[in-house]
Short mmCIF file of C-alpha atoms in Angstrom, two decimals:
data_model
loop_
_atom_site.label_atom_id
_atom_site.label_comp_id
_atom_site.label_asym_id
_atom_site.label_seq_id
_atom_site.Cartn_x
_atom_site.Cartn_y
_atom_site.Cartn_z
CA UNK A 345 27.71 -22.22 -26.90
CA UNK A 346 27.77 -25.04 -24.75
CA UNK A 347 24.40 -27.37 -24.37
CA UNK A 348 22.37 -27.63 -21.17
CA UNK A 349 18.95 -28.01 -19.69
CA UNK A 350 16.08 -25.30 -18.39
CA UNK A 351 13.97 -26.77 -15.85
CA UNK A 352 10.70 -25.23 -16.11
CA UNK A 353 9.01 -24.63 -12.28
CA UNK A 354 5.66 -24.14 -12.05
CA UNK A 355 4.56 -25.03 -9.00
CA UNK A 356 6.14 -22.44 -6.72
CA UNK A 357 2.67 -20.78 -5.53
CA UNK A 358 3.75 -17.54 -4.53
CA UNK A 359 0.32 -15.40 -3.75
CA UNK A 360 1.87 -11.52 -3.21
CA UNK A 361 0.38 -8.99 -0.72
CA UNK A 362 -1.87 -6.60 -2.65
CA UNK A 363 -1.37 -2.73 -1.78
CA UNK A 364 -3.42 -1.56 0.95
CA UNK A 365 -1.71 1.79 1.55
CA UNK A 366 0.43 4.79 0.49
CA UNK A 367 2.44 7.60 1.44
CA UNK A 368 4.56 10.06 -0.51
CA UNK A 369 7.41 11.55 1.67
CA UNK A 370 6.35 15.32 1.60
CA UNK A 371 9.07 16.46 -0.32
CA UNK A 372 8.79 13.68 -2.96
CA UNK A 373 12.20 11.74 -2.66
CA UNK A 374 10.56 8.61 -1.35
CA UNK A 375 6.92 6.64 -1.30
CA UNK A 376 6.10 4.20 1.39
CA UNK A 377 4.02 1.27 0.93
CA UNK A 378 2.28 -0.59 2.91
CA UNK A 379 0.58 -4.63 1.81
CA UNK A 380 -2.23 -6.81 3.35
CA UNK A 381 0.43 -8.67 4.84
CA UNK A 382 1.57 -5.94 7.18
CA UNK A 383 4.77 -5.54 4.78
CA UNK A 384 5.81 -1.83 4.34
CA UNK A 385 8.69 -1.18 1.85
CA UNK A 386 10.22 2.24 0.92
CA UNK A 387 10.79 3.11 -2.74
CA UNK A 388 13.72 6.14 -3.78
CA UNK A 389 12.32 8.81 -6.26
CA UNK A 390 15.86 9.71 -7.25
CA UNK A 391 16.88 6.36 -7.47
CA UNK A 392 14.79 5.46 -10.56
CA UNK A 393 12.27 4.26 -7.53
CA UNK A 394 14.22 1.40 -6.70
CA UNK A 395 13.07 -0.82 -3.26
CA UNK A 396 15.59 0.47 -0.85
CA UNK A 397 14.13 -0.72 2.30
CA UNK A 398 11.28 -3.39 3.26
CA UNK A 399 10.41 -3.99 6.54
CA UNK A 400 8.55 -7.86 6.92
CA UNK A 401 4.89 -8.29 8.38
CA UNK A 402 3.51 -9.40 11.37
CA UNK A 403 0.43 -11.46 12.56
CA UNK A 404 -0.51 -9.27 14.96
CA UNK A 405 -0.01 -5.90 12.99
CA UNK A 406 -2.36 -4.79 9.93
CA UNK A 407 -1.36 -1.10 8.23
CA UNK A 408 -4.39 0.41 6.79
CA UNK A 409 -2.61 3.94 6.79
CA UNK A 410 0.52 5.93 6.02
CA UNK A 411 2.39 8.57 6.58
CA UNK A 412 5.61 10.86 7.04
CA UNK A 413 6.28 12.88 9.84
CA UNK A 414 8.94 15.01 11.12
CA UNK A 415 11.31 14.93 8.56
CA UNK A 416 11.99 11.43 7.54
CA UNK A 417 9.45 9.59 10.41
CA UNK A 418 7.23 6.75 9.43
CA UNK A 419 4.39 5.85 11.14
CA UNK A 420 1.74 3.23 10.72
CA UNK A 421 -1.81 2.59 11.64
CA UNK A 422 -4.23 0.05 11.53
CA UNK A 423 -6.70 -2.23 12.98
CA UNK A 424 -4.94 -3.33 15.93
CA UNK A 425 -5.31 -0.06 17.33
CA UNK A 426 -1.56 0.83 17.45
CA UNK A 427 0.02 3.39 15.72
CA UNK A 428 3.82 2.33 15.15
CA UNK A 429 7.07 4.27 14.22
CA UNK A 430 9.03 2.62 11.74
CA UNK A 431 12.98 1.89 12.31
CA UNK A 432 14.17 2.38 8.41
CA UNK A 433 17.59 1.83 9.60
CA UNK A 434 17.07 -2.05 11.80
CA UNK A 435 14.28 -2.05 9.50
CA UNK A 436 11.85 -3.17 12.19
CA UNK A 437 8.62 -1.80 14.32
CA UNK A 438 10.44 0.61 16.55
CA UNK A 439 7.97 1.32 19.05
CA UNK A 440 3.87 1.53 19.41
CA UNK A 441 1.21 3.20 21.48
CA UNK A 442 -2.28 2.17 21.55
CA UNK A 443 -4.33 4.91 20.44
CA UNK A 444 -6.85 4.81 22.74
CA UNK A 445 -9.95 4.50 20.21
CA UNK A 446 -10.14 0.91 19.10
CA UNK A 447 -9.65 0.22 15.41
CA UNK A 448 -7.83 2.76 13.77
CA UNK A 449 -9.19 3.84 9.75
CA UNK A 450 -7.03 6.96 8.99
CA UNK A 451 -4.13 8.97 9.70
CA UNK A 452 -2.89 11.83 8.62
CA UNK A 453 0.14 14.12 9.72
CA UNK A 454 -0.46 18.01 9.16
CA UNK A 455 1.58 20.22 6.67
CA UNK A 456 4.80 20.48 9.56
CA UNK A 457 4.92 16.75 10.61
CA UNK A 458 4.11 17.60 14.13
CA UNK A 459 0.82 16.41 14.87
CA UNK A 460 -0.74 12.71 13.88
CA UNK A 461 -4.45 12.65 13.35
CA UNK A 462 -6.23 9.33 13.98
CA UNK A 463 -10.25 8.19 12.84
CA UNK A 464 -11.22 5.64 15.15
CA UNK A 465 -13.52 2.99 15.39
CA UNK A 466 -15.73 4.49 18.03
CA UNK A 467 -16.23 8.01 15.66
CA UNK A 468 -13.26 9.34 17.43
CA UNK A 469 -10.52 11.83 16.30
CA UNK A 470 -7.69 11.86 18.51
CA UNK A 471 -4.83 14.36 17.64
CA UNK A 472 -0.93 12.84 18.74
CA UNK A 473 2.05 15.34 19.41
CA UNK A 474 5.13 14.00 17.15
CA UNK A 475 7.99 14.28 19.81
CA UNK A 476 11.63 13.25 19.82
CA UNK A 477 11.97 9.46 20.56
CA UNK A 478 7.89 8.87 19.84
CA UNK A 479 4.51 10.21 20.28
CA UNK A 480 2.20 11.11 23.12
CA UNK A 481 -1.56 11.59 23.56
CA UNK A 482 -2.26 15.38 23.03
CA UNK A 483 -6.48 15.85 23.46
CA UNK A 484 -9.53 14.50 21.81
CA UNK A 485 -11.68 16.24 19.30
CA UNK A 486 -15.68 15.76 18.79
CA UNK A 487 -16.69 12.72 18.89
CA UNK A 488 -19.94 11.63 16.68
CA UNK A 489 -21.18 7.86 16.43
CA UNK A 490 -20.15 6.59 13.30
CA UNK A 491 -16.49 4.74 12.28
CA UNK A 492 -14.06 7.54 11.00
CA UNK A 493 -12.35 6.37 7.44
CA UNK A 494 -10.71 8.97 6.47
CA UNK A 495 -9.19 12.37 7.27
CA UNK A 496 -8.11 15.21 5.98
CA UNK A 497 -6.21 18.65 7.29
CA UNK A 498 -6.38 21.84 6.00
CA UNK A 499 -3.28 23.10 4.77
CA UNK A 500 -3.42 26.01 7.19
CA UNK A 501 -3.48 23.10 10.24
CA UNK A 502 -6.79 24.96 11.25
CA UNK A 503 -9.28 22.63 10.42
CA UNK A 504 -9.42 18.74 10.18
CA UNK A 505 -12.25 16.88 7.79
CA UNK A 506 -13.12 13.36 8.68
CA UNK A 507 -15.29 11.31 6.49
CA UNK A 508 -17.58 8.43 7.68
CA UNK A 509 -20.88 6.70 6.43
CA UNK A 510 -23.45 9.12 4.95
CA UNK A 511 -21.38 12.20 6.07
CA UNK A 512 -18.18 13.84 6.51
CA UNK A 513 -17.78 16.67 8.77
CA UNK A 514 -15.56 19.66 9.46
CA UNK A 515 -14.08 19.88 13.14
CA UNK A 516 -12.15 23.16 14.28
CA UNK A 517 -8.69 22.42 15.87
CA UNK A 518 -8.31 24.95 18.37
CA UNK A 519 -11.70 24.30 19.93
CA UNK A 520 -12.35 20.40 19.04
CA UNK A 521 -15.77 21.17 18.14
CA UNK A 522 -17.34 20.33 14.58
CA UNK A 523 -18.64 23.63 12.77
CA UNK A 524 -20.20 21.59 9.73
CA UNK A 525 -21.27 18.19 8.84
CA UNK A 526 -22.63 17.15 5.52
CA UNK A 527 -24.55 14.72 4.62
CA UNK A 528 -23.37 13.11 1.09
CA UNK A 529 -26.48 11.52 -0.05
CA UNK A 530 -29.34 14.09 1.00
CA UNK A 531 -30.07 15.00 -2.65
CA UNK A 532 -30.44 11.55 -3.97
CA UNK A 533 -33.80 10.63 -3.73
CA UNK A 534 -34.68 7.51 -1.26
CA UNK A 535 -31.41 6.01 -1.09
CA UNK A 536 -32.00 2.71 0.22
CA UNK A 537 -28.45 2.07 1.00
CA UNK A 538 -25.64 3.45 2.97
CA UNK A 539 -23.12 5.97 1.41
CA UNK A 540 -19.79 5.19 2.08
CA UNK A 541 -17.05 8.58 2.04
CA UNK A 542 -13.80 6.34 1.43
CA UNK A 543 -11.54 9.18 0.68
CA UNK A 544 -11.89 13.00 1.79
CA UNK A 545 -9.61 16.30 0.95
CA UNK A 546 -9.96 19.26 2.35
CA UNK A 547 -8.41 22.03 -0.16
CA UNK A 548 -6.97 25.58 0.73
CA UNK A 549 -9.59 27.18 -0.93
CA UNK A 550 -12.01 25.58 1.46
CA UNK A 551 -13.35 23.20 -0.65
CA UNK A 552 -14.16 19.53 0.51
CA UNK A 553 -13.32 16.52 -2.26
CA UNK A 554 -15.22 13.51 -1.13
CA UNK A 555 -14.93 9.77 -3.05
CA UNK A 556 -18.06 7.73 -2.04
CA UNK A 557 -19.13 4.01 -2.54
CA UNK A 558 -21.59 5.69 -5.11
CA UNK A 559 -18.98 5.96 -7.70
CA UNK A 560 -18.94 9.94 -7.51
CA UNK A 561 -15.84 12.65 -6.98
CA UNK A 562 -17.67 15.70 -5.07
CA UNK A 563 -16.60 19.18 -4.33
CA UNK A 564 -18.34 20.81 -1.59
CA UNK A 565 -18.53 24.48 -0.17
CA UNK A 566 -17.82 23.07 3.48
CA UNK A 567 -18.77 26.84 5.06
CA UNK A 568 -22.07 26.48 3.51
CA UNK A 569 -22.51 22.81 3.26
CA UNK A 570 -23.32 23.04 -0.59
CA UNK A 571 -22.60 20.86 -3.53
CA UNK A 572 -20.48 22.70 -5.92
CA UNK A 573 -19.75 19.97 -8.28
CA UNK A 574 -20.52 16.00 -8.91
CA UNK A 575 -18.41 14.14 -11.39
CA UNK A 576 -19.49 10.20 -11.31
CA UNK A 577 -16.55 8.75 -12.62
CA UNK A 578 -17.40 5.22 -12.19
CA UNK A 579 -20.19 2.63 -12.00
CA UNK A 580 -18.86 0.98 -8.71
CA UNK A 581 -16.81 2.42 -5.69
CA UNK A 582 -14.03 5.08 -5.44
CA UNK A 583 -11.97 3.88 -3.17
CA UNK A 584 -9.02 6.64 -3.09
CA UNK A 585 -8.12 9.97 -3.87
CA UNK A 586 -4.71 11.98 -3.63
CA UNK A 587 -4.37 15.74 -4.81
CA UNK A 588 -1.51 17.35 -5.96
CA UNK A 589 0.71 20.21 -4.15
CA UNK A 590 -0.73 22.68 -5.90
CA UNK A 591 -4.46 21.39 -5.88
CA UNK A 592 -4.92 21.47 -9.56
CA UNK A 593 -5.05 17.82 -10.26
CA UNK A 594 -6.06 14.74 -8.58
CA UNK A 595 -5.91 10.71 -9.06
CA UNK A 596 -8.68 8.81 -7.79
CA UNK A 597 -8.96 4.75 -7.72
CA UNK A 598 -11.86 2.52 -8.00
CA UNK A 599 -12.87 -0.98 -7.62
CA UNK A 600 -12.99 -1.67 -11.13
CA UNK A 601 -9.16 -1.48 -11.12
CA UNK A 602 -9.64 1.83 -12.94
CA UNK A 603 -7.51 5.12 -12.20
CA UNK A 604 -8.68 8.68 -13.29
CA UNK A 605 -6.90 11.93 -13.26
CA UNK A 606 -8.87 15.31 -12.63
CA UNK A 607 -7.38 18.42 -13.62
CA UNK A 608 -8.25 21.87 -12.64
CA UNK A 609 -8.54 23.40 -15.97
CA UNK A 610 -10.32 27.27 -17.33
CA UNK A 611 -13.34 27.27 -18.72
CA UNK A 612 -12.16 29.63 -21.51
CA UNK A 613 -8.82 29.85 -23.04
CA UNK A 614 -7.17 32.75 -20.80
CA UNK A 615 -9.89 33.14 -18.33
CA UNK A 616 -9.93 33.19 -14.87
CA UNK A 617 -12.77 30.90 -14.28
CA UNK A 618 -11.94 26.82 -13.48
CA UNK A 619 -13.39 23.51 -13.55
CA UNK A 620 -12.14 20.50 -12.30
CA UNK A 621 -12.50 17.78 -15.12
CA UNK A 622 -11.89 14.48 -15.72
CA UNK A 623 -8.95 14.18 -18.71
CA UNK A 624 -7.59 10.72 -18.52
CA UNK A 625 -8.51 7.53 -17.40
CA UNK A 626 -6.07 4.09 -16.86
CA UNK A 627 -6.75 0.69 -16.64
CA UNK A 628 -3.73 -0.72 -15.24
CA UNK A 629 -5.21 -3.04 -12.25
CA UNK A 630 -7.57 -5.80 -12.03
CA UNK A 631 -8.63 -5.44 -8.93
CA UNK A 632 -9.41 -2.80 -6.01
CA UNK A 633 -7.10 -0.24 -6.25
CA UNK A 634 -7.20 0.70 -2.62
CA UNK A 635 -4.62 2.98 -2.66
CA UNK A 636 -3.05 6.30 -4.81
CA UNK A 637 -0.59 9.36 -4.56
CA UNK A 638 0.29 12.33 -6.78
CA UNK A 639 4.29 12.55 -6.82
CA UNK A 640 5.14 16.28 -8.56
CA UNK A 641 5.60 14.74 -11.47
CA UNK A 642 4.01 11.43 -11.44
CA UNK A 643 0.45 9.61 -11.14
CA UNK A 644 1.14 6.60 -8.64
CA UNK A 645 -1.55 3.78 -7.72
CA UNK A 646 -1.35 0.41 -5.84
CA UNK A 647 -4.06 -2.10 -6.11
CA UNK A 648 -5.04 -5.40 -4.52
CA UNK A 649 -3.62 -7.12 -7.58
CA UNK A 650 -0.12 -6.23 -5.82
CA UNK A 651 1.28 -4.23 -8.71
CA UNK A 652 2.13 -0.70 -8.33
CA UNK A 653 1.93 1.22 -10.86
CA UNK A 654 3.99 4.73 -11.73
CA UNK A 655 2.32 6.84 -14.41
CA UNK A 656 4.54 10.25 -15.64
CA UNK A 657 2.90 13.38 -16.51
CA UNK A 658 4.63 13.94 -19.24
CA UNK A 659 4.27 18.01 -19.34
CA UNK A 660 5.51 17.59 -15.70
CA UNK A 661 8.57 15.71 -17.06
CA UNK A 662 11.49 17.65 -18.93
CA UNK A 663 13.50 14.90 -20.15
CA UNK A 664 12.30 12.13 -22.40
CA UNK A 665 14.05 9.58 -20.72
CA UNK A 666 13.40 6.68 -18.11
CA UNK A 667 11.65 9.26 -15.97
CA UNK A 668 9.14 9.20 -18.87
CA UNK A 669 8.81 5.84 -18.87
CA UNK A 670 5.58 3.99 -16.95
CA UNK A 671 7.03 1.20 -14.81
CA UNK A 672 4.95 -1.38 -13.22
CA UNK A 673 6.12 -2.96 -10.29
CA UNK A 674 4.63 -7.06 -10.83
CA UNK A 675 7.04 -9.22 -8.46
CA UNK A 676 8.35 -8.99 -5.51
CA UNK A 677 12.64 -7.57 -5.33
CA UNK A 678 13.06 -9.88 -2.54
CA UNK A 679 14.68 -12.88 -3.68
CA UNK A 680 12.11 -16.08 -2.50
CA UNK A 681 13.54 -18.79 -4.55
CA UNK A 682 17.24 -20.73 -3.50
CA UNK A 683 18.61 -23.48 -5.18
CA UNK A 684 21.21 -26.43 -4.15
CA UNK A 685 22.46 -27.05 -7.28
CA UNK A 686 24.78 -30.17 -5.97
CA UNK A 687 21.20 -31.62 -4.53
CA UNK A 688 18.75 -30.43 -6.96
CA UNK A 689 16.72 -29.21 -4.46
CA UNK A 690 14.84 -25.73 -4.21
CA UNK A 691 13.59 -23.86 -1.63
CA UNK A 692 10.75 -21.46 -1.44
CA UNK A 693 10.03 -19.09 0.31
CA UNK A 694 6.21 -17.76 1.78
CA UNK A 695 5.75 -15.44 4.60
CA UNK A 696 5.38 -17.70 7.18
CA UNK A 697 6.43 -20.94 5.84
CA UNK A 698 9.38 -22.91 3.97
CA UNK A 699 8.90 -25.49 1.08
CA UNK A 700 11.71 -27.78 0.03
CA UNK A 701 11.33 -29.66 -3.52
CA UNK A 702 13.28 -31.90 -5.14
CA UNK A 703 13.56 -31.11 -8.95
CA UNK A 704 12.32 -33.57 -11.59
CA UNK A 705 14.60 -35.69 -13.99
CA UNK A 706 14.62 -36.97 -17.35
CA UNK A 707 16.23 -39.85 -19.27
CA UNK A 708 15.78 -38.53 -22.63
CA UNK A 709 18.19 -36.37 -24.85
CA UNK A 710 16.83 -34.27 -27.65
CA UNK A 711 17.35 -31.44 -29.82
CA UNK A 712 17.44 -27.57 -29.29
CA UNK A 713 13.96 -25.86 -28.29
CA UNK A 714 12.86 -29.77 -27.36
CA UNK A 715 10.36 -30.28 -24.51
CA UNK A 716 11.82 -33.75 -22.57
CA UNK A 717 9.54 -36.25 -20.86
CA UNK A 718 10.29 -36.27 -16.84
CA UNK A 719 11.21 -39.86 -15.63
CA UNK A 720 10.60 -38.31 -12.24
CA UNK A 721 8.42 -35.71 -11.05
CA UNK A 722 8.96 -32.57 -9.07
CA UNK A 723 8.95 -34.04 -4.99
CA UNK A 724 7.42 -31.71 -2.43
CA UNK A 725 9.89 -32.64 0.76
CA UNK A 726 8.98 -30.81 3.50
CA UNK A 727 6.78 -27.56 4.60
CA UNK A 728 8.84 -25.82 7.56
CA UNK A 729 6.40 -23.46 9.62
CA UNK A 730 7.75 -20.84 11.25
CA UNK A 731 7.03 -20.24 14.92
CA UNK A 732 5.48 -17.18 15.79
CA UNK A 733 3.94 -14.09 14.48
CA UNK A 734 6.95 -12.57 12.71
CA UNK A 735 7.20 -13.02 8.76
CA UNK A 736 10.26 -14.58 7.23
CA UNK A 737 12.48 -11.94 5.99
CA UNK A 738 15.17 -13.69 3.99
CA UNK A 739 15.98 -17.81 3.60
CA UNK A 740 18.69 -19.86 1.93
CA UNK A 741 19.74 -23.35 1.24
CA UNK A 742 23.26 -24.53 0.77
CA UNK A 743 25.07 -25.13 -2.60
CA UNK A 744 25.22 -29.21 -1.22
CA UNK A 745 21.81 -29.11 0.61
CA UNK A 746 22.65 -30.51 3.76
CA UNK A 747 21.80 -26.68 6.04
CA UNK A 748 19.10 -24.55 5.64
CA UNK A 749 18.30 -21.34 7.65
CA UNK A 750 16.27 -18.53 7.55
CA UNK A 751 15.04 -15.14 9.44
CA UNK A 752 12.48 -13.14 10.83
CA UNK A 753 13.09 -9.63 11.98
CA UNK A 754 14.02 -10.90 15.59
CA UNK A 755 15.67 -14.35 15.12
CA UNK A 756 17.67 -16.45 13.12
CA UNK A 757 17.33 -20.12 12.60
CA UNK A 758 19.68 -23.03 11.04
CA UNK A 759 18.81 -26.42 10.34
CA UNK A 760 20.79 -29.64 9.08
CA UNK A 761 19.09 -31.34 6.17
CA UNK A 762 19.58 -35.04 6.22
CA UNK A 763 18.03 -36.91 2.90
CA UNK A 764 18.18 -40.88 3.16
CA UNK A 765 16.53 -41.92 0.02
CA UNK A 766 13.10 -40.82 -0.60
CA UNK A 767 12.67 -39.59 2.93
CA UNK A 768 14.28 -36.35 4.69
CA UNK A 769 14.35 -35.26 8.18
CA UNK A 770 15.44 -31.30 9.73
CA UNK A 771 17.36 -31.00 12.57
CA UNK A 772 17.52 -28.07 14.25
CA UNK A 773 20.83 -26.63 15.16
#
């Protein structure tokens, strides 16, 4: 085997998008995700949930929710107030409409994919007609003061639960009028602060799941406006909840970086009489974990740490093979690094900005495993900003390093390196 040299680089300082969103295409082949960066990227069930599509960030465009639509539709929301179909083939923003409201929290599509629902800002919930080529304004439900955060539809499309601070309430489609509202915290005894309802279900059998900023997974009798059941999972906030199919488990999230699964489960061995309880909890995130989904046969959660994380349920899984396997997701599949290996230079690559180095050398020879002393250290060259709001999709440098180019979703732009010694210069071409 022939000798050569491994140039350790350490100062490439790559800071990835943690996961702010997600949503699992209804008949689980596919699981968008959405960053802080206003990245969304597309993941294939069948494909061993390999990144088939990513579509860059924007300035201008924040994503704090998900969801299919339609068949194989994407749409985004956020804070801008937009809510954006996604082109997965030019893999690209396709086309927006403001919805009206301000800020938008939630979103949620009911069981046929016609219909968006959107919380607003201004305690708004404004229901959007999926048509061909886009969406359009359909009416306005009852509006109460108080930012909307999450949503939920019934499964029968007849009812529509939005939670907010201190209360969640249950609004009848067909009339736009709410018919309950619950407040979350009236039992506790003088809460001093504010209850936040992160994440709200709204269950077939009528039952309302609420996760709070109290730490607590509740199931209410919405008809009644009862508590049936409190389970306080955690010490700090639960930030997310996803139920399964057939609403007999459930993955929640917390800020601890902490994941639990609740199962629907009989009280006695063949009765008919169930519980939800808590059976298993992970710790596979350091931080927030802002986002989950339950796949059919898989416990999926994305945290602010950027790692996604795929959990199997392994009496939902038949063979014991990679399917069984848990798979974090650590790095970005984009490749950000290119090398000129004529010039020794590297080139890195951020989301709105270039770096150029020039690699180190060494004088020294020494034997296998040996660390050698640099005679000259690793030269930052040049930061290239890029104009605009767009993010940089791809980049690359030349084998010689004399071009450079790189591009957003929109644009494309080359440059002509020219190195004279210790100094550089770009010129754009």
């Amino acid at each position: 085997m022939g000798e050569f040299e491994v140039h350790r680089v350490r100062f490439f300082g790559l800071v990835p998008a943690g996961v702010r969103c997600l949503a699992c295409h209804p008949r689980g082949s596919r699981l968008a995700l959405a960053r802080t960066d206003g990245a969304v990227e597309v993941y294939n069930f069948a494909a061993n949930y390999f990144q088939e599509k990513v579509i860059p960030g924007h300035e201008a465009r924040s994503v704090e929710s998900l969801c299919w639509a339609a068949g194989d539709r994407l749409f985004g929301a956020g804070l801008g107030g937009d809510i954006t179909e996604y082109d997965l083939s030019g893999l690209s923003a396709a086309r927006g409409l403001d919805g009206g409201g301000g800020p938008i929290w939630s979103m949620v599509a009911n069981s046929t994919g016609t219909q968006l629902a959107i919380g607003c800002e201004d305690g708004s919930v404004k229901i959007f007609q999926v048509v061909p080529g886009g969406i359009q304004f359909e009416r306005n439900l009852d509006r109460r003061k108080g930012r909307v955060l999450c949503l939920s539809w019934h499964p029968s499309d007849t009812h529509i639960v939005a939670g907010s601070i201190d209360f969640f309430r249950v609004i009848d489609v067909t009339s736009g009028q709410t018919v309950q509202r619950v407040m979350v915290n009236h039992h506790v005894e003088k809460a001093k602060r504010e209850c936040v309802v992160w994440a709200i279900a709204l269950l077939s059998s009528g039952t309302v799941v609420s996760a709070d900023s109290f730490g607590r997974v509740q199931f209410w009798d919405w008809e009644q406006g009862t508590l049936a059941e409190s389970h306080t999972v955690s010490t700090s906030a639960v930030l997310s909840l996803a139920v399964s199919q057939k609403e007999d488990s459930m993955i929640v999230g917390t800020s601890t970086g902490a994941t639990y699964h609740l199962q629907l489960l009989p009280v006695r061995l063949g009765g008919l009489e169930k519980r939800w309880v808590r059976t298993k909890p992970f710790q596979f995130h350091s931080h927030d974990v802002r986002a989950v989904a339950h796949s059919p046969t898989a416990l999926i959660s994305g945290g602010l740490d950027a790692q996604l994380v795929i959990r199997p349920l392994m009496e939902k899984v038949q063979k014991k093979s990679y399917d069984a396997a848990l798979r974090k997701f650590t790095f970005p599949h984009r490749r950000l690094v290119s090398c000129a290996r004529k010039a020794r230079l590297l080139l890195f690559q951020f989301s709105q900005y270039l770096e150029l180095w020039r690699l180190g050398s060494t004088e020294e020879t020494g034997k296998d495993g040996e660390v050698l002393p640099l005679c000259r250290m690793p030269e930052h060259l040049v930061q290239l900003k890029s104009k605009g709001p767009e993010h940089i999709y791809c980049s690359s440098i030349s084998p010689c390093g004399t071009w450079l180019g790189y591009s957003t979703a929109s644009r494309f732009q080359l440059y002509r390196v020219r190195c004279d010694g210790d100094s550089i210069s770009l010129r754009k071409v």
